Short mmCIF file of C-alpha atoms and ligand atoms in Angstrom, two decimals:
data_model
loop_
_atom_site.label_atom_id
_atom_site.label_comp_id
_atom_site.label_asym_id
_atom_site.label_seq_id
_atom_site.Cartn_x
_atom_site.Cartn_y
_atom_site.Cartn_z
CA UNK A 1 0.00 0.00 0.00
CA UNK A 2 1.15 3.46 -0.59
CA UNK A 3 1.82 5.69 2.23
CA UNK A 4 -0.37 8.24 2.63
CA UNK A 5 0.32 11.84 1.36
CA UNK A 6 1.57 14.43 3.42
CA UNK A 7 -0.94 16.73 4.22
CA UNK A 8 -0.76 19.20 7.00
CA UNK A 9 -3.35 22.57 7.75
CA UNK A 10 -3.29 25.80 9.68
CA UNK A 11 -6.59 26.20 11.43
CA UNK A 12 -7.21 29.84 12.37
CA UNK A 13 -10.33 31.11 14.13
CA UNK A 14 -11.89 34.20 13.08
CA UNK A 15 -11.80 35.86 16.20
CA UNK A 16 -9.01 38.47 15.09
CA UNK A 17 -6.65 39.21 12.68
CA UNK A 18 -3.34 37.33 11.87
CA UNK A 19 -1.13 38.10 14.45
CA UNK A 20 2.82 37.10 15.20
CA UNK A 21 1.91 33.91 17.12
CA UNK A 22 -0.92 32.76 14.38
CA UNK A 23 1.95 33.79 11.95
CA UNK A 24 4.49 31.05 13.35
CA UNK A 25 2.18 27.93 13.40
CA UNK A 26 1.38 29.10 9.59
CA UNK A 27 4.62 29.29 9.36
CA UNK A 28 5.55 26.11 10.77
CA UNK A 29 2.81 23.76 9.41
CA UNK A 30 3.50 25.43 5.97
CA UNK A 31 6.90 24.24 5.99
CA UNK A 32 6.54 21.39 7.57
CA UNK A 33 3.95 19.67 4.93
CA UNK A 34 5.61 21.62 2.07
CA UNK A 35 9.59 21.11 2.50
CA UNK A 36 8.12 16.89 2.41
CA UNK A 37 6.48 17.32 -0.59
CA UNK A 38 2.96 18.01 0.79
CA UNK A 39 -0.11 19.52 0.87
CA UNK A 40 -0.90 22.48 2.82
CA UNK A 41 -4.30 23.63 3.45
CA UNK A 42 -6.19 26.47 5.30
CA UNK A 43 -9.31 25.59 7.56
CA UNK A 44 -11.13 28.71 8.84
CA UNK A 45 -12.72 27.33 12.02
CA UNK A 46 -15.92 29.78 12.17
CA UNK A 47 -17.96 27.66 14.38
CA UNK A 48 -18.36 30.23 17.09
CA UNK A 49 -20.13 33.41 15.75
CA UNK A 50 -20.27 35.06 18.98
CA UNK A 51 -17.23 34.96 19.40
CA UNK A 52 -16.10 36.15 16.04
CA UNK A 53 -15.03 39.29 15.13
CA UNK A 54 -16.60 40.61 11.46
CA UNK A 55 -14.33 40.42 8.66
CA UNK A 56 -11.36 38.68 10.41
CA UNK A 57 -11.84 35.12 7.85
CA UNK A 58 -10.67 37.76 4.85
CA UNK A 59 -8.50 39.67 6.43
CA UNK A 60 -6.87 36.64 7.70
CA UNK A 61 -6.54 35.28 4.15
CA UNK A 62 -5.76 38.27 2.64
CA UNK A 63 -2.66 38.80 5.22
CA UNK A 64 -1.73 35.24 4.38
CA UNK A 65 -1.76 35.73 0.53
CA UNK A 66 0.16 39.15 1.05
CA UNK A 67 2.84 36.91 3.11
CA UNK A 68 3.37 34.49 0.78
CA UNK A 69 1.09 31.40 2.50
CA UNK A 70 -1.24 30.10 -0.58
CA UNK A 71 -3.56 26.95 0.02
CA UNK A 72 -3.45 23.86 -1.63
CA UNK A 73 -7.00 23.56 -2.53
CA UNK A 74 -9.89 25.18 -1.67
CA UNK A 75 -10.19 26.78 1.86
CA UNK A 76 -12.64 24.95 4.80
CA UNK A 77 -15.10 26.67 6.53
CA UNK A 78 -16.45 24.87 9.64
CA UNK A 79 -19.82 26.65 9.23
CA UNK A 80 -20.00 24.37 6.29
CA UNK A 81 -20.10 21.42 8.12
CA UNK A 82 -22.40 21.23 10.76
CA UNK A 83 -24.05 18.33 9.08
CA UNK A 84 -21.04 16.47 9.25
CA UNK A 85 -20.78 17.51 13.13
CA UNK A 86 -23.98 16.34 13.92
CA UNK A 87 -23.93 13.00 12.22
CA UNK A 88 -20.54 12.95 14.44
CA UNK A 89 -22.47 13.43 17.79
CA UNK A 90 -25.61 11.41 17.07
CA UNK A 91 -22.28 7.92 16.35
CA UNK A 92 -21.14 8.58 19.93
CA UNK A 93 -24.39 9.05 21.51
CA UNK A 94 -25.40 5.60 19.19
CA UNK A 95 -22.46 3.75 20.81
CA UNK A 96 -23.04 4.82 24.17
CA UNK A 97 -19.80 7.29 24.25
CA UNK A 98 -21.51 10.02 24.57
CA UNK A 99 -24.71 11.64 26.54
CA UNK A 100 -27.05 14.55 27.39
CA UNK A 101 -26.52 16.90 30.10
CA UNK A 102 -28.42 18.85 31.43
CA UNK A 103 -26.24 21.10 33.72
CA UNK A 104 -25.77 24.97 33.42
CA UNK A 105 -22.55 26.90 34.48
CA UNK A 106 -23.72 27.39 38.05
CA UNK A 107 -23.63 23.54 38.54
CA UNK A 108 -20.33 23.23 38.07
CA UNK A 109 -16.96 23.18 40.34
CA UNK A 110 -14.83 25.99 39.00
CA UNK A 111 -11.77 23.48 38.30
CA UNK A 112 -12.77 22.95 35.01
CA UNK A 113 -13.08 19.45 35.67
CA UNK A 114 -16.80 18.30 35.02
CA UNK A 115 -18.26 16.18 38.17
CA UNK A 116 -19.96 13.70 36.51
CA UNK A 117 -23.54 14.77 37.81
CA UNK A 118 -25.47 14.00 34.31
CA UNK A 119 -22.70 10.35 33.44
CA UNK A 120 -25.63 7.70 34.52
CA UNK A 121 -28.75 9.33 33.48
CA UNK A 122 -30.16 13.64 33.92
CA UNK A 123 -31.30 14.35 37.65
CA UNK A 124 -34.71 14.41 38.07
CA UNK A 125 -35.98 17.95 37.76
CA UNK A 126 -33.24 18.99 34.71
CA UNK A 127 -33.20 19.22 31.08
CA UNK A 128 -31.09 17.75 28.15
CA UNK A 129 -28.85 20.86 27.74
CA UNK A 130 -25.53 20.24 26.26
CA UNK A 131 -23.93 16.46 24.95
CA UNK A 132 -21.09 15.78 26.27
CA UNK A 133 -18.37 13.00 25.69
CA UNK A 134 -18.07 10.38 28.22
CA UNK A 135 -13.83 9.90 28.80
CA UNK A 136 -12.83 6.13 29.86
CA UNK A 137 -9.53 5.86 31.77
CA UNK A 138 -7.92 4.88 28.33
CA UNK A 139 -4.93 6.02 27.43
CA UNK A 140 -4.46 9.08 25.03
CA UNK A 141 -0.95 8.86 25.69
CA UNK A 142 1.32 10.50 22.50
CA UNK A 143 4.21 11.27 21.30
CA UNK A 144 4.65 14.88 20.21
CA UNK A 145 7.24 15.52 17.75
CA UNK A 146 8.56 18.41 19.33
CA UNK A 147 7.54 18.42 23.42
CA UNK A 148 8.47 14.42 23.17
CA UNK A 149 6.14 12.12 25.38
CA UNK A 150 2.40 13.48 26.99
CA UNK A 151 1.01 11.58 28.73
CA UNK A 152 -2.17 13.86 30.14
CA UNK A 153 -5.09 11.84 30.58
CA UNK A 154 -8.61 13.83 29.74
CA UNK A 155 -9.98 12.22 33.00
CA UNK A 156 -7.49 14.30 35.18
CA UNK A 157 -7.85 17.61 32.80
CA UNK A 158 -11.51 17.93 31.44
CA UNK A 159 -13.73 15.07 32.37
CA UNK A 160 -16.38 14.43 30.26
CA UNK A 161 -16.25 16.77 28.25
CA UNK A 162 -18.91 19.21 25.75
CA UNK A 163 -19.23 18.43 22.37
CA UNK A 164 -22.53 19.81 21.38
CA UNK A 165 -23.41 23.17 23.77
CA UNK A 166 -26.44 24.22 25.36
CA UNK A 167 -26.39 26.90 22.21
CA UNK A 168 -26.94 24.37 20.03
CA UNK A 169 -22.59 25.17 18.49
CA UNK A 170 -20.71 22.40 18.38
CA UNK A 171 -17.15 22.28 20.32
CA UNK A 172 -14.30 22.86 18.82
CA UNK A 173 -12.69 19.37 19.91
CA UNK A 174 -15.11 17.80 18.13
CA UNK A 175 -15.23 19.77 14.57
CA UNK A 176 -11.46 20.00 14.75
CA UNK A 177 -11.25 16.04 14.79
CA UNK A 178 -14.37 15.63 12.66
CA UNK A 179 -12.43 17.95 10.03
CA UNK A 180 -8.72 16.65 10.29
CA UNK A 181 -10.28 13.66 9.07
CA UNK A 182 -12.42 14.81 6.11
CA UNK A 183 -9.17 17.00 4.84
CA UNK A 184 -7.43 13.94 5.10
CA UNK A 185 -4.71 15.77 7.07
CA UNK A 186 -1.78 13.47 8.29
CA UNK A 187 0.22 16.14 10.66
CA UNK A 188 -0.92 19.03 13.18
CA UNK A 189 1.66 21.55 13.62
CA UNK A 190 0.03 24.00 15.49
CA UNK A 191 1.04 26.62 18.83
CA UNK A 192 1.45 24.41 22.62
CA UNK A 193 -1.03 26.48 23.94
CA UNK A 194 -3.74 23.64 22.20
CA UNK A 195 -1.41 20.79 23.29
CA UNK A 196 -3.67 20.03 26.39
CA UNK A 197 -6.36 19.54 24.13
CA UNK A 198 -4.47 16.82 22.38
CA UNK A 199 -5.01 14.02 24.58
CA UNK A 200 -8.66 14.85 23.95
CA UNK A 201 -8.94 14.78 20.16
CA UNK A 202 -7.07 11.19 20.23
CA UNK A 203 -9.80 9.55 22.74
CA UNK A 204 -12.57 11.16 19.80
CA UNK A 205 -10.39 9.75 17.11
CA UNK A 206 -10.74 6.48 18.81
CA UNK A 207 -13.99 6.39 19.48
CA UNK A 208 -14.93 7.61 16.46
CA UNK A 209 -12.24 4.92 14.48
CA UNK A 210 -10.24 7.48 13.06
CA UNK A 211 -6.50 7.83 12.71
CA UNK A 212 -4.80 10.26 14.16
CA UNK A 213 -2.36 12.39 12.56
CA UNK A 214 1.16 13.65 13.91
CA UNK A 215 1.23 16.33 16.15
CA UNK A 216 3.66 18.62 17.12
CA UNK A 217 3.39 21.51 19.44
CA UNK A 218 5.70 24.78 18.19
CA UNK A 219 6.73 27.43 21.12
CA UNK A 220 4.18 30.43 21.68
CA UNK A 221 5.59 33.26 22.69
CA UNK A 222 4.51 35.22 25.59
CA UNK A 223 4.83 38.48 27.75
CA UNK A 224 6.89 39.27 30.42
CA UNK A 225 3.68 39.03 32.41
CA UNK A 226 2.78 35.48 30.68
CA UNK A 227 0.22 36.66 28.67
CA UNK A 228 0.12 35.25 25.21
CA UNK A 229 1.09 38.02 22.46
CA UNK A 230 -2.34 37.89 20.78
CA UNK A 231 -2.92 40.20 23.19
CA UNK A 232 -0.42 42.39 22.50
CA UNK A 233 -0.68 44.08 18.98
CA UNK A 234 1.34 47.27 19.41
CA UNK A 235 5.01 45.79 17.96
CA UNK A 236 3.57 42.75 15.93
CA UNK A 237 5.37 42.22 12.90
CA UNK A 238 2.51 41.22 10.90
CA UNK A 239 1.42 44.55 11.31
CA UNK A 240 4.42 46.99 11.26
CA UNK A 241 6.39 45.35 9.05
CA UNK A 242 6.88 44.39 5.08
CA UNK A 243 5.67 40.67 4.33
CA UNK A 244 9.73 39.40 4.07
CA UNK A 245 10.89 41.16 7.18
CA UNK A 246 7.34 39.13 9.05
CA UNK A 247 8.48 35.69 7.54
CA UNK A 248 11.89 36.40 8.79
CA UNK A 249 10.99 37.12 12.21
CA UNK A 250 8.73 33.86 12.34
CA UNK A 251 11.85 31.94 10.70
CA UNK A 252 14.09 33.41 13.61
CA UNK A 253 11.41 32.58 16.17
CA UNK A 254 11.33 28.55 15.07
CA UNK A 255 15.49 28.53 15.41
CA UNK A 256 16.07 28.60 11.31
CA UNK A 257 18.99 31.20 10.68
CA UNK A 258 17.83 32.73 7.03
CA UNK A 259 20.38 34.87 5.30
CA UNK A 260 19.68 38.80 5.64
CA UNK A 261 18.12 40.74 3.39
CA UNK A 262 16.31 38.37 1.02
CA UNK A 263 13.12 38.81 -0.97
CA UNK A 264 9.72 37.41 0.00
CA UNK A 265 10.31 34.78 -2.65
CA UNK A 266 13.59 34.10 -2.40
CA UNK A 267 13.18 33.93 1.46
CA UNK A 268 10.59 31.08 0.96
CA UNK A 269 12.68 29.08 -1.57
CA UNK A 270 15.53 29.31 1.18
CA UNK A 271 13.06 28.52 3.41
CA UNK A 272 11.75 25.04 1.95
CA UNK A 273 15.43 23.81 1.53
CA UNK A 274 16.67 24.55 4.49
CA UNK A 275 13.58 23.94 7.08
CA UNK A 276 15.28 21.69 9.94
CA UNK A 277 13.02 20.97 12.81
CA UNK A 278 15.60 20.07 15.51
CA UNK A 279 16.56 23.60 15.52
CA UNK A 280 13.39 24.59 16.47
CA UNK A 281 13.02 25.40 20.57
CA UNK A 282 11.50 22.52 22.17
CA UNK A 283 9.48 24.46 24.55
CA UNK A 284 6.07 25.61 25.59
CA UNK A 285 6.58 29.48 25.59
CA UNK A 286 9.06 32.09 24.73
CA UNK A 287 9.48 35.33 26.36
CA UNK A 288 10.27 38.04 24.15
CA UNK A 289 13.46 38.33 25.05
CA UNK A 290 14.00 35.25 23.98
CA UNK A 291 14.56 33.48 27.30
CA UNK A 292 13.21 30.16 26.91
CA UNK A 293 10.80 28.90 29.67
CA UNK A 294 8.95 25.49 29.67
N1 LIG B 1 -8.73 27.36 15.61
C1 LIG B 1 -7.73 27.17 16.62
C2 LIG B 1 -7.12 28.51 17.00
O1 LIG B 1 -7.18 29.45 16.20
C3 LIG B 1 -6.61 26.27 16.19
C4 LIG B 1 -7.05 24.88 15.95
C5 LIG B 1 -5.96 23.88 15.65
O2 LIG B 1 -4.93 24.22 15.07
O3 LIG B 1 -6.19 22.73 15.96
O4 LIG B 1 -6.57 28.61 18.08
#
């Protein structure tokens, strides 16, 4: 059989415009699927309309056309697919994997972590609200190819967790697996800050009987305060700076040493030969300074 073709994605949501830390896991999965010969597409994961902000999806893609970043094929837009997320939902609740619950926010403990209240059946007195995803104590265990071994277990970090909300949205765990699967994508290269929700996508590609691509988890950088530089527009290069001087700074940011002064299009070529992922920093966060934290 032949192996399957590389294929990796960048995933933005719309819920601002391309900023330095969206720019490096563009970057990063762009090179990644490209330097092996692969596919890279763009998935604009609009599944949340209020929480997105108007006219990011196009000024996202235009900022990524203006930097150089073209898809290989048309571009994904999860409020296309809520068919697809459905039939997703109504498999687990099918097998058993999943079930109604009919708790609001005041029912739950502030950890995060839900209690189980709705697991064997909705207290008298409630409502079906929300479906959520009923973890076993198997093991979603992985190897990521840049943070090494995880070993979180969803039991400890989420609990059951939503994958239909009481608004009637689905999650984003859910649609991200459901979609990974319909693009056919075979790596995730994406920022750490989503690498605790990794252990949870595998235990829906199981249940579900999907494969699971690669993953690997690229440094995000934060503030001095540890704030993640979405937040922080005033010196992103996206912004303030020609496309070539952006893609450099992303470049420098993943450990590759480009020459100076190079043209968008030259930088890329340079960029596809030379891409070398065990210079990049194998941490969780960066501080601007460039002090490496973990
Ligand atoms: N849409 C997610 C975000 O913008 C990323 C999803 C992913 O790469 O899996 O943070």
């Amino acid at each position: 059989m032949n192996p399957l073709p590389v294929v990796g994605r960048f995933a933005p949501s719309p819920t601002g415009d391309l900023h330095f830390g969206s720019l490096v896991s563009a970057v990063g999965s762009y090179l990644e699927a490209r330097s092996a010969g692969g596919l890279w597409l763009l998935r604009i994961e609009d599944i949340d309309p209020p929480r997105e902000i108007k006219g990011s999806s196009d000024r996202i893609i235009h900022d990524l056309n203006r930097l150089g970043l073209v898809p290989d094929g048309p571009i994904l837009y999860q409020s296309s697919r809520r068919d697809a997320y459905q039939r997703a939902v109504e498999r687990l609740l099918e097998k058993g994997l999943a079930y109604p619950c009919g708790c609001s926010r005041k029912d739950l403990s502030k950890s995060g972590k839900y209690p189980g209240n709705c697991r064997n059946g909705i207290p008298p007195g409630k409502k079906p609200r929300s479906i959520r995803f009923r973890v076993e104590a198997n093991d979603c265990a992985f190897e990521d190819r840049l943070q090494g071994p995880v070993s979180d277990n969803p039991a400890d970090i989420s609990g059951d967790f939503i994958i239909k909300r009481a608004d009637g949205l689905f999650a984003y765990q859910l649609a991200v697996v459901v979609d990974d699967d319909f693009q056919r994508v075979t790596q995730v290269v994406r920022g750490a800050d989503l690498l605790d929700s990794t252990s949870r996508q595998i235990c829906l590609q199981r249940a579900l009987g999907l494969d699971s691509p690669s993953y690997m988890h690229l440094p995000v950088v934060i503030s001095a305060d540890g704030k993640k530089l979405s937040k922080r527009t005033q010196s992103d290069p996206v912004k303030h700076h020609d496309p070539a001087t952006a893609v450099e700074q992303a470049l420098l940011f993943l450990g590759q040493c480009p020459p100076s002064g190079l043209s968008l299009s030259s930088l890329w070529n340079w960029a596809l030969d030379h891409w070398n992922i065990n210079l990049i920093p194998g941490t969780r966060t960066i501080l601007p300074d460039n002090t490496l934290s973990v």
